Tab-separated table of C-alpha atoms and ligand atoms in Angstrom:
chain	number	residue	atom	x	y	z
A	281	MET	CA	0.000	0.000	0.000
A	282	ASN	CA	1.568	3.266	-1.108
A	283	LEU	CA	0.349	6.113	1.095
A	284	SER	CA	3.062	8.586	0.149
A	285	SER	CA	0.524	10.893	-1.557
A	286	LEU	CA	-1.348	11.542	1.708
A	287	PRO	CA	-0.660	14.884	3.393
A	288	ALA	CA	1.363	14.809	6.629
A	289	ASP	CA	-1.626	16.028	8.646
A	290	PHE	CA	-3.993	13.447	7.083
A	291	ARG	CA	-6.686	12.534	9.588
A	292	TRP	CA	-7.335	8.962	10.596
A	293	GLY	CA	-10.740	8.531	12.145
A	294	VAL	CA	-13.743	6.371	12.798
A	295	SER	CA	-17.415	7.318	12.409
A	296	THR	CA	-20.498	6.442	14.433
A	297	SER	CA	-24.020	7.783	14.779
A	298	ALA	CA	-26.211	8.428	17.807
A	299	TYR	CA	-29.206	6.189	17.181
A	300	GLN	CA	-27.055	3.281	16.042
A	301	THR	CA	-24.910	3.257	19.175
A	302	GLU	CA	-26.268	5.252	22.111
A	303	GLY	CA	-29.294	3.297	23.328
A	304	ALA	CA	-30.705	5.034	26.437
A	305	VAL	CA	-33.616	6.265	24.373
A	306	ALA	CA	-35.607	7.514	27.349
A	307	ALA	CA	-32.689	8.726	29.484
A	308	ASP	CA	-32.279	12.258	30.818
A	309	GLY	CA	-35.113	13.893	28.942
A	310	ARG	CA	-34.633	12.407	25.461
A	311	MET	CA	-37.933	12.049	23.632
A	312	PRO	CA	-38.719	9.668	20.740
A	313	SER	CA	-37.390	10.086	17.243
A	314	ILE	CA	-38.845	8.750	14.008
A	315	TRP	CA	-36.527	5.738	14.369
A	316	ASP	CA	-38.013	4.802	17.747
A	317	ASP	CA	-41.406	4.922	16.038
A	318	PHE	CA	-40.305	3.066	12.909
A	319	CYS	CA	-38.799	0.269	15.022
A	320	ARG	CA	-42.259	-0.316	16.466
A	321	THR	CA	-43.787	-0.746	12.986
A	322	PRO	CA	-44.478	-4.469	12.422
A	323	ASN	CA	-41.907	-6.068	10.072
A	324	ALA	CA	-39.999	-2.817	9.526
A	325	ILE	CA	-36.799	-4.104	11.142
A	326	GLU	CA	-35.304	-7.572	10.746
A	327	GLY	CA	-35.760	-9.706	13.827
A	328	GLY	CA	-37.895	-6.981	15.425
A	329	ASP	CA	-34.681	-5.294	16.624
A	330	THR	CA	-34.702	-1.714	17.903
A	331	GLY	CA	-32.142	0.918	18.882
A	332	GLU	CA	-33.375	0.901	22.455
A	333	GLN	CA	-30.142	-0.647	23.815
A	334	ALA	CA	-27.798	-0.565	20.829
A	335	CYS	CA	-24.229	-0.386	22.248
A	336	ASP	CA	-25.378	1.558	25.289
A	337	SER	CA	-22.770	4.132	24.288
A	338	TYR	CA	-24.660	6.874	26.081
A	339	HIS	CA	-23.598	5.247	29.358
A	340	ARG	CA	-20.462	3.522	28.119
A	341	TRP	CA	-18.793	6.515	26.515
A	342	PRO	CA	-15.641	5.985	28.647
A	343	GLU	CA	-15.310	2.490	27.135
A	344	ASP	CA	-15.682	3.857	23.620
A	345	LEU	CA	-13.138	6.551	24.355
A	346	ALA	CA	-10.732	3.858	25.524
A	347	LEU	CA	-11.219	2.083	22.175
A	348	LEU	CA	-10.504	5.289	20.282
A	349	ARG	CA	-7.289	5.725	22.248
A	350	ARG	CA	-6.249	2.143	21.598
A	351	LEU	CA	-6.837	2.518	17.875
A	352	GLY	CA	-4.826	5.727	17.941
A	353	VAL	CA	-7.285	7.656	15.764
A	354	THR	CA	-6.689	11.370	15.404
A	355	SER	CA	-10.361	12.240	14.882
A	356	TYR	CA	-13.780	10.900	15.884
A	357	ARG	CA	-16.915	11.569	13.849
A	358	PHE	CA	-20.097	11.176	15.875
A	359	SER	CA	-23.612	12.557	15.626
A	360	VAL	CA	-25.589	14.633	18.063
A	361	ALA	CA	-29.106	13.318	18.723
A	362	TRP	CA	-31.550	16.136	18.034
A	363	PRO	CA	-34.182	14.529	20.381
A	364	ARG	CA	-31.711	14.824	23.272
A	365	ILE	CA	-31.123	18.532	22.614
A	366	GLN	CA	-34.603	19.682	21.672
A	367	PRO	CA	-36.830	16.763	22.596
A	368	LEU	CA	-39.816	18.207	20.744
A	369	GLY	CA	-37.791	19.407	17.776
A	370	SER	CA	-38.181	23.095	18.565
A	371	GLY	CA	-38.371	25.389	21.541
A	372	ALA	CA	-37.287	24.142	24.964
A	373	LEU	CA	-33.740	22.827	25.282
A	374	ASN	CA	-32.725	19.831	27.358
A	375	PRO	CA	-29.620	20.755	29.377
A	376	ALA	CA	-28.738	17.109	30.088
A	377	GLY	CA	-28.496	16.406	26.365
A	378	LEU	CA	-26.204	19.342	25.755
A	379	ASP	CA	-24.064	18.360	28.760
A	380	HIS	CA	-23.624	14.857	27.362
A	381	TYR	CA	-22.036	16.035	24.106
A	382	ASP	CA	-20.119	18.756	25.920
A	383	ARG	CA	-18.417	16.037	27.961
A	384	ILE	CA	-17.650	13.984	24.858
A	385	VAL	CA	-15.994	16.966	23.208
A	386	ASP	CA	-13.899	17.748	26.285
A	387	ASP	CA	-12.816	14.121	26.660
A	388	LEU	CA	-11.853	13.913	22.998
A	389	LEU	CA	-9.807	17.073	23.175
A	390	ASP	CA	-8.065	15.802	26.323
A	391	ALA	CA	-7.164	12.684	24.363
A	392	GLU	CA	-5.939	14.840	21.430
A	393	ILE	CA	-8.672	13.459	19.186
A	394	THR	CA	-10.370	16.012	16.930
A	395	PRO	CA	-14.172	15.962	17.281
A	396	PHE	CA	-16.054	15.920	13.985
A	397	VAL	CA	-19.748	16.555	14.654
A	398	THR	CA	-22.656	15.419	12.495
A	399	LEU	CA	-25.807	17.365	13.295
A	400	TYR	CA	-28.307	15.022	11.662
A	401	HIS	CA	-27.902	11.289	11.265
A	402	TRP	CA	-31.596	10.502	10.755
A	403	ASP	CA	-33.110	10.756	14.263
A	404	LEU	CA	-35.750	13.421	13.619
A	405	PRO	CA	-37.769	14.228	16.763
A	406	SER	CA	-41.143	12.502	16.404
A	407	ALA	CA	-42.979	15.724	17.200
A	408	LEU	CA	-41.647	17.215	13.953
A	409	GLN	CA	-42.794	14.199	11.972
A	410	ARG	CA	-46.293	14.842	13.289
A	411	SER	CA	-46.147	18.227	11.609
A	412	GLY	CA	-44.944	16.797	8.299
A	413	GLY	CA	-41.298	15.850	8.857
A	414	TRP	CA	-38.924	16.659	5.997
A	415	VAL	CA	-41.834	16.903	3.570
A	416	ALA	CA	-42.705	20.163	5.339
A	417	ARG	CA	-40.533	23.202	4.677
A	418	ASP	CA	-40.739	24.243	8.317
A	419	THR	CA	-38.536	21.279	9.322
A	420	ALA	CA	-35.596	22.882	7.483
A	421	LEU	CA	-36.064	26.019	9.583
A	422	ARG	CA	-36.324	23.998	12.792
A	423	PHE	CA	-33.151	22.131	11.848
A	424	ALA	CA	-31.279	25.423	11.481
A	425	GLU	CA	-32.520	26.535	14.903
A	426	TYR	CA	-31.257	23.312	16.482
A	427	ALA	CA	-27.928	23.551	14.618
A	428	GLY	CA	-27.427	27.060	15.984
A	429	VAL	CA	-28.073	25.837	19.533
A	430	VAL	CA	-25.504	23.043	19.253
A	431	ALA	CA	-22.945	25.336	17.625
A	432	ALA	CA	-23.424	27.930	20.363
A	433	ARG	CA	-22.673	25.285	22.990
A	434	LEU	CA	-19.884	23.284	21.342
A	435	GLY	CA	-18.552	25.742	18.783
A	436	ASP	CA	-15.849	27.138	21.047
A	437	ARG	CA	-14.104	23.747	20.848
A	438	VAL	CA	-15.491	21.985	17.767
A	439	ARG	CA	-14.203	23.215	14.424
A	440	ASP	CA	-15.573	20.573	12.037
A	441	TRP	CA	-19.297	20.181	11.394
A	442	THR	CA	-21.369	18.229	8.962
A	443	THR	CA	-24.995	19.147	8.640
A	444	ILE	CA	-26.771	16.126	7.184
A	445	ASN	CA	-25.557	12.586	6.707
A	446	GLU	CA	-26.603	10.990	3.412
A	447	PRO	CA	-29.685	12.997	2.371
A	448	LEU	CA	-30.197	10.329	-0.319
A	449	CYS	CA	-31.221	7.836	2.373
A	450	CYS	CA	-33.505	10.346	4.114
A	451	ALA	CA	-35.231	11.276	0.871
A	452	TRP	CA	-35.205	8.257	-1.424
A	453	ILE	CA	-34.950	5.282	0.945
A	454	ALA	CA	-37.122	6.786	3.687
A	455	HIS	CA	-39.769	8.542	1.573
A	456	LEU	CA	-39.814	6.646	-1.745
A	457	GLU	CA	-38.766	3.073	-0.936
A	458	GLY	CA	-40.220	3.017	2.586
A	459	ARG	CA	-37.275	1.064	4.003
A	460	MET	CA	-36.208	3.706	6.496
A	461	ALA	CA	-38.048	6.005	8.881
A	462	PRO	CA	-40.644	7.408	8.401
A	463	GLY	CA	-41.342	4.616	5.893
A	464	HIS	CA	-43.211	6.519	3.165
A	465	ARG	CA	-43.598	5.283	-0.403
A	466	ASP	CA	-44.503	8.447	-2.256
A	467	LEU	CA	-42.513	10.176	-4.996
A	468	HIS	CA	-44.027	13.583	-4.296
A	469	ASP	CA	-43.031	13.322	-0.612
A	470	ALA	CA	-39.561	12.124	-1.555
A	471	VAL	CA	-38.852	15.015	-3.952
A	472	HIS	CA	-40.180	17.543	-1.461
A	473	ALA	CA	-38.144	15.979	1.360
A	474	SER	CA	-35.011	16.055	-0.812
A	475	HIS	CA	-35.345	19.808	-1.307
A	476	HIS	CA	-36.041	20.517	2.352
A	477	LEU	CA	-33.063	18.418	3.418
A	478	LEU	CA	-30.786	20.438	1.144
A	479	LEU	CA	-32.387	23.680	2.288
A	480	GLY	CA	-31.933	22.526	5.895
A	481	HIS	CA	-28.260	21.939	5.128
A	482	GLY	CA	-27.855	25.473	3.763
A	483	LEU	CA	-29.733	27.154	6.605
A	484	ALA	CA	-27.951	25.080	9.235
A	485	SER	CA	-24.565	25.943	7.712
A	486	ASP	CA	-25.389	29.635	8.169
A	487	ALA	CA	-26.564	28.969	11.732
A	488	VAL	CA	-23.347	27.130	12.627
A	489	ARG	CA	-21.231	29.902	11.137
A	490	ALA	CA	-23.261	32.530	13.027
A	491	ASN	CA	-23.160	30.780	16.406
A	492	ALA	CA	-19.825	28.969	16.697
A	493	GLU	CA	-17.206	30.898	18.588
A	494	SER	CA	-14.216	29.605	16.652
A	495	THR	CA	-14.069	29.646	12.850
A	496	PRO	CA	-16.054	26.562	11.858
A	497	GLN	CA	-15.543	24.339	8.839
A	498	VAL	CA	-18.947	23.231	7.612
A	499	GLY	CA	-19.856	20.603	5.048
A	500	ILE	CA	-22.361	17.935	4.155
A	501	VAL	CA	-21.931	14.165	3.788
A	502	LEU	CA	-23.150	12.445	0.610
A	503	ASN	CA	-23.140	8.737	-0.135
A	504	LEU	CA	-21.909	8.513	-3.699
A	505	SER	CA	-21.614	5.580	-6.100
A	506	PRO	CA	-20.252	5.297	-9.620
A	507	CYS	CA	-23.137	4.179	-11.858
A	508	GLU	CA	-22.325	1.981	-14.832
A	509	PRO	CA	-24.437	0.404	-17.593
A	510	ALA	CA	-24.662	-3.401	-17.436
A	511	THR	CA	-24.142	-3.746	-21.227
A	512	ASP	CA	-23.298	-1.658	-24.328
A	513	ASP	CA	-26.989	-1.292	-25.106
A	514	PRO	CA	-27.797	2.455	-25.367
A	515	ALA	CA	-30.900	1.847	-23.225
A	516	ASP	CA	-28.598	0.688	-20.410
A	517	ALA	CA	-26.392	3.737	-20.911
A	518	ARG	CA	-29.450	5.946	-20.449
A	519	ALA	CA	-30.431	3.900	-17.384
A	520	ALA	CA	-26.968	4.482	-15.886
A	521	GLU	CA	-27.375	8.209	-16.539
A	522	ARG	CA	-30.654	8.147	-14.580
A	523	ALA	CA	-29.049	6.129	-11.787
A	524	ASP	CA	-26.266	8.706	-11.634
A	525	GLY	CA	-28.824	11.525	-11.582
A	526	HIS	CA	-30.801	9.918	-8.790
A	527	THR	CA	-27.792	8.878	-6.707
A	528	ASN	CA	-25.190	11.565	-7.306
A	529	ARG	CA	-26.162	14.589	-9.415
A	530	TRP	CA	-29.448	15.338	-7.622
A	531	TRP	CA	-27.319	16.271	-4.601
A	532	LEU	CA	-24.022	17.418	-6.065
A	533	ASP	CA	-25.510	19.804	-8.651
A	534	PRO	CA	-27.587	22.072	-6.376
A	535	LEU	CA	-24.849	22.067	-3.732
A	536	HIS	CA	-22.438	23.365	-6.366
A	537	GLY	CA	-24.705	26.083	-7.743
A	538	ARG	CA	-26.011	24.177	-10.771
A	539	GLY	CA	-29.600	23.785	-9.595
A	540	TYR	CA	-31.487	20.506	-9.842
A	541	PRO	CA	-30.637	18.388	-12.910
A	542	ALA	CA	-33.352	19.030	-15.493
A	543	ASP	CA	-33.230	15.440	-16.808
A	544	MET	CA	-34.148	14.136	-13.343
A	545	VAL	CA	-36.954	16.653	-12.853
A	546	ASP	CA	-38.345	15.161	-16.097
A	547	VAL	CA	-37.857	11.594	-14.846
A	548	TYR	CA	-39.625	12.330	-11.554
A	549	GLY	CA	-42.249	14.496	-13.244
A	550	ILE	CA	-42.248	16.616	-10.094
A	551	GLU	CA	-40.638	20.013	-9.558
A	552	PRO	CA	-38.870	20.422	-6.228
A	553	PRO	CA	-40.644	23.149	-4.183
A	554	VAL	CA	-37.962	25.796	-4.687
A	555	GLN	CA	-38.716	29.271	-3.328
A	556	PRO	CA	-36.767	32.444	-4.171
A	557	ARG	CA	-33.205	32.355	-2.752
A	558	ASP	CA	-33.381	28.641	-1.804
A	559	LEU	CA	-30.861	27.600	-4.441
A	560	GLU	CA	-28.485	30.321	-3.285
A	561	VAL	CA	-28.766	29.114	0.328
A	562	ILE	CA	-28.134	25.510	-0.735
A	563	ALA	CA	-25.133	26.482	-2.840
A	564	ALA	CA	-23.326	28.550	-0.205
A	565	PRO	CA	-19.662	27.491	-0.480
A	566	LEU	CA	-18.839	24.248	1.318
A	567	ASP	CA	-15.697	24.171	3.444
A	568	PHE	CA	-15.467	20.485	2.624
A	569	LEU	CA	-17.507	17.664	1.188
A	570	GLY	CA	-17.797	14.374	3.081
A	571	VAL	CA	-17.980	11.285	0.874
A	572	ASN	CA	-19.390	7.983	2.122
A	573	TYR	CA	-18.681	5.103	-0.204
A	574	TYR	CA	-19.868	1.511	0.000
A	575	PHE	CA	-20.462	0.111	-3.521
A	576	ARG	CA	-20.767	0.902	-7.186
A	577	MET	CA	-24.009	0.526	-9.105
A	578	ARG	CA	-24.376	-1.419	-12.314
A	579	VAL	CA	-27.795	-1.101	-13.894
A	580	ALA	CA	-29.899	-2.289	-16.822
A	581	ALA	CA	-32.921	-0.554	-18.314
A	582	ASP	CA	-36.163	-2.094	-17.110
A	583	ASP	CA	-39.490	-0.527	-18.092
A	584	THR	CA	-41.331	-2.516	-15.454
A	585	VAL	CA	-39.593	-0.556	-12.683
A	586	ALA	CA	-41.671	2.491	-11.800
A	587	THR	CA	-40.240	6.019	-12.188
A	588	LEU	CA	-36.550	5.269	-12.625
A	589	GLY	CA	-36.882	2.427	-15.139
A	590	TYR	CA	-33.775	0.452	-14.197
A	591	ARG	CA	-32.751	-2.455	-12.008
A	592	PRO	CA	-29.400	-3.323	-10.440
A	593	VAL	CA	-27.394	-6.060	-12.142
A	594	PRO	CA	-24.863	-7.833	-9.918
A	595	VAL	CA	-21.349	-8.308	-11.291
A	596	VAL	CA	-20.941	-12.055	-11.777
A	597	GLY	CA	-18.170	-13.512	-9.615
A	598	ALA	CA	-17.499	-10.277	-7.747
A	599	ALA	CA	-16.561	-10.410	-4.072
A	600	THR	CA	-19.376	-9.194	-1.839
A	601	THR	CA	-19.877	-8.361	1.828
A	602	ALA	CA	-22.276	-10.237	4.095
A	603	MET	CA	-24.967	-7.802	2.944
A	604	GLY	CA	-24.363	-8.675	-0.700
A	605	TRP	CA	-22.722	-5.316	-1.463
A	606	GLU	CA	-19.990	-5.606	-4.080
A	607	VAL	CA	-16.455	-4.994	-2.813
A	608	HIS	CA	-15.010	-2.526	-5.326
A	609	PRO	CA	-12.357	-0.180	-3.916
A	610	GLN	CA	-11.724	1.342	-7.347
A	611	GLY	CA	-15.184	2.920	-7.027
A	612	LEU	CA	-14.001	4.993	-4.077
A	613	HIS	CA	-11.090	6.262	-6.136
A	614	ASP	CA	-13.474	7.046	-8.982
A	615	VAL	CA	-16.005	9.043	-6.957
A	616	LEU	CA	-13.274	11.059	-5.239
A	617	VAL	CA	-11.572	11.927	-8.514
A	618	ARG	CA	-14.915	12.722	-10.113
A	619	VAL	CA	-16.058	15.201	-7.458
A	620	ALA	CA	-12.610	16.763	-7.379
A	621	LYS	CA	-12.550	17.262	-11.153
A	622	GLU	CA	-16.184	17.763	-12.175
A	623	TYR	CA	-17.267	19.791	-9.169
A	624	ASP	CA	-13.974	21.399	-8.296
A	625	SER	CA	-14.638	20.269	-4.739
A	626	PRO	CA	-12.698	21.928	-2.000
A	627	VAL	CA	-11.358	19.705	0.720
A	628	LEU	CA	-12.780	16.176	0.777
A	629	TYR	CA	-13.025	13.648	3.571
A	630	VAL	CA	-13.876	10.004	3.224
A	631	THR	CA	-16.397	10.207	6.039
A	632	GLU	CA	-17.402	6.523	5.923
A	633	SER	CA	-15.934	3.366	4.470
A	634	GLY	CA	-16.535	-0.079	5.857
A	635	ALA	CA	-18.100	-3.492	5.434
A	636	ALA	CA	-20.192	-6.092	7.206
A	637	PHE	CA	-18.721	-9.576	7.248
A	638	ASP	CA	-19.716	-12.660	9.228
A	639	ASP	CA	-17.649	-12.201	12.362
A	640	VAL	CA	-17.174	-15.251	14.542
A	641	PRO	CA	-15.330	-14.603	17.790
A	642	ASP	CA	-12.970	-17.328	18.993
A	643	ALA	CA	-13.015	-18.690	22.550
A	644	ASP	CA	-11.224	-15.536	23.790
A	645	GLY	CA	-13.717	-13.260	22.060
A	646	HIS	CA	-11.205	-12.295	19.376
A	647	VAL	CA	-12.417	-11.812	15.775
A	648	HIS	CA	-9.947	-12.675	12.999
A	649	ASP	CA	-11.661	-10.643	10.297
A	650	ALA	CA	-9.090	-10.883	7.525
A	651	GLU	CA	-11.662	-9.833	4.894
A	652	ARG	CA	-12.475	-6.565	6.682
A	653	ALA	CA	-8.771	-5.836	7.185
A	654	GLU	CA	-8.176	-6.300	3.470
A	655	TYR	CA	-11.232	-4.205	2.634
A	656	LEU	CA	-9.890	-1.407	4.785
A	657	ARG	CA	-6.389	-1.526	3.318
A	658	ASP	CA	-7.763	-1.557	-0.235
A	659	HIS	CA	-10.064	1.405	0.371
A	660	ILE	CA	-7.315	3.394	2.047
A	661	GLY	CA	-5.107	2.551	-0.931
A	662	ALA	CA	-7.852	3.735	-3.307
A	663	THR	CA	-8.060	6.999	-1.366
A	664	ALA	CA	-4.307	7.498	-1.628
A	665	SER	CA	-4.381	6.914	-5.382
A	666	ALA	CA	-7.188	9.510	-5.739
A	667	VAL	CA	-5.027	11.979	-3.799
A	668	ALA	CA	-2.134	11.213	-6.142
A	669	GLU	CA	-4.459	12.235	-9.004
A	670	GLY	CA	-5.311	15.565	-7.442
A	671	ALA	CA	-8.302	14.916	-5.134
A	672	ARG	CA	-7.723	16.942	-1.974
A	673	VAL	CA	-8.744	14.265	0.514
A	674	GLN	CA	-7.672	15.201	4.019
A	675	GLY	CA	-8.968	12.330	6.087
A	676	PHE	CA	-10.353	8.806	6.146
A	677	TYR	CA	-12.991	7.668	8.640
A	678	ALA	CA	-13.698	3.956	8.933
A	679	TRP	CA	-17.298	2.898	9.500
A	680	SER	CA	-17.556	2.039	12.309
A	681	LEU	CA	-15.900	2.142	15.724
A	682	THR	CA	-18.066	-0.685	17.054
A	683	ASP	CA	-20.676	-3.044	15.694
A	684	ASN	CA	-24.029	-1.283	15.962
A	685	PHE	CA	-27.679	-1.099	14.947
A	686	GLU	CA	-27.747	-1.296	11.153
A	687	TRP	CA	-31.157	0.338	10.660
A	688	SER	CA	-33.773	-1.898	9.033
A	689	TYR	CA	-31.302	-4.807	8.973
A	690	GLY	CA	-31.153	-4.825	12.770
A	691	TYR	CA	-28.024	-6.081	14.504
A	692	TRP	CA	-26.876	-8.955	12.323
A	693	PRO	CA	-24.621	-6.916	10.009
A	694	ARG	CA	-21.468	-6.101	11.948
A	695	PHE	CA	-19.410	-3.170	10.650
A	696	GLY	CA	-17.261	-2.499	13.720
A	697	LEU	CA	-13.509	-2.405	14.143
A	698	ALA	CA	-14.472	-3.558	17.630
A	699	TYR	CA	-16.809	-6.481	18.232
A	700	VAL	CA	-19.746	-5.908	20.574
A	701	ASP	CA	-21.112	-8.833	22.521
A	702	TYR	CA	-24.584	-7.330	22.913
A	703	PRO	CA	-25.765	-9.316	25.970
A	704	SER	CA	-22.724	-8.258	28.027
A	705	GLN	CA	-21.906	-5.119	25.988
A	706	ARG	CA	-18.263	-6.221	26.080
A	707	ARG	CA	-16.180	-4.576	23.337
A	708	THR	CA	-13.181	-6.373	21.804
A	709	ILE	CA	-10.988	-4.841	19.127
A	710	LYS	CA	-11.013	-7.046	16.026
A	711	HIS	CA	-7.997	-7.960	13.911
A	712	SER	CA	-9.119	-5.225	11.439
A	713	GLY	CA	-8.947	-2.693	14.280
A	714	GLU	CA	-5.397	-3.776	15.005
A	715	VAL	CA	-4.533	-3.448	11.317
A	716	TYR	CA	-6.048	0.051	11.257
A	717	ALA	CA	-4.080	1.024	14.360
A	718	ALA	CA	-0.886	-0.169	12.657
A	719	ILE	CA	-1.686	1.868	9.525
A	720	ILE	CA	-2.256	4.932	11.701
A	721	ARG	CA	1.137	4.341	13.372
A	722	GLY	CA	2.672	4.289	9.900
A	723	GLU	CA	3.355	0.542	9.892
A	724	HIS	CA	1.971	-0.564	6.567
B	895	IFM	O1	-24.749	2.264	9.026
B	895	IFM	C1	-24.814	3.108	7.924
B	895	IFM	C2	-24.656	4.553	8.344
B	895	IFM	O2	-25.618	4.934	9.260
B	895	IFM	C3	-24.789	5.459	7.136
B	895	IFM	N1	-23.920	5.042	6.080
B	895	IFM	C4	-23.937	3.648	5.693
B	895	IFM	C5	-23.738	2.788	6.925
B	895	IFM	C6	-23.721	1.306	6.521
B	895	IFM	O3	-24.938	0.965	5.929
């Protein structure tokens, strides 16, 4: 692995999110989020799992901090749970919630680990869903209010902020495919939610900049995938163009001042509810763009598929993770180089990269996850080769610190660099975690 292209101050981190790890859903004034509600929907989550306990990280933060120290990461990306800060999504603040993240930030700084805060990783307060959720424009305004509150409290010590994690999932998977909270299947709702998520990002960026005491760096995190046609058939080429529009351009274009892609407005047959100045707010310069990468997409035209008219076509013989996602590190290189070149992106971070494999602990609780270690090395290598080609990537964050609640899949997919034995909540660093620690120490 040649990492010589990486800058000397390259950040090595891990990412987590609140609902997937914290548990303690009713502790210290937290009120329900849409994920608490969705988990109660029959058959929504495999095995009937919920985030009620998760990794109990809310109480076990000292154990997680110890893991971070042992890995030797220089940065930790975590999300703040909106329903702990403003349990009803607006108005009254919950001091205990603010204190919790205040302590995390102080502990990280004491350990010389740079905090990297995500403001929204999908846990919308349920009260806001009752007034329309992201389909309602008002939610974008409420999100900015909450972002300002968090920045006012943590912004004297936190420099790096991301507004929204993966708006694609919140809009398309949650409002069109129904596989994530709030579980809608409605194209109109999905297009409206997509616009309000981007507007929320823009308004929240302003609120962070206005309220943080130090000079903040603010960005958004997109999950991007290269989209390729399954064959040389021109119909498949057009399908890949639609897949790219739906997955990548719908987000990248408005964020970079190009407005919504006209071809996709035609495909959806629905105009996003843009009001005067919205596009300007959305396109305010990003200090960085966070890129989450998991797989590439290969698609074939299929008229029987509503709206988008394509279906995924697996690559025969390709290696896959336990979730069936193709392992394709070159795709990470490709998306980084693409955003750097086509969108002239400023600083980039790989804000998530990771894989679920079938982890089987030995008698001592140790997991010899050679596949995950190789996955990690290959994706770090792909990042370094993108940097060598001019992408200004300044950090890599592995997903995830520990195994955790993988949304509608429940707990069976394990992404952690540390294994969690859920009944005892014992954490054990896996072989891949040791490999990551060695890479961070420069032993590769
Ligand atoms: O677990 C998720 C995370 O919440 C968002 N990005 C993808 C991860 C793996 O599916």
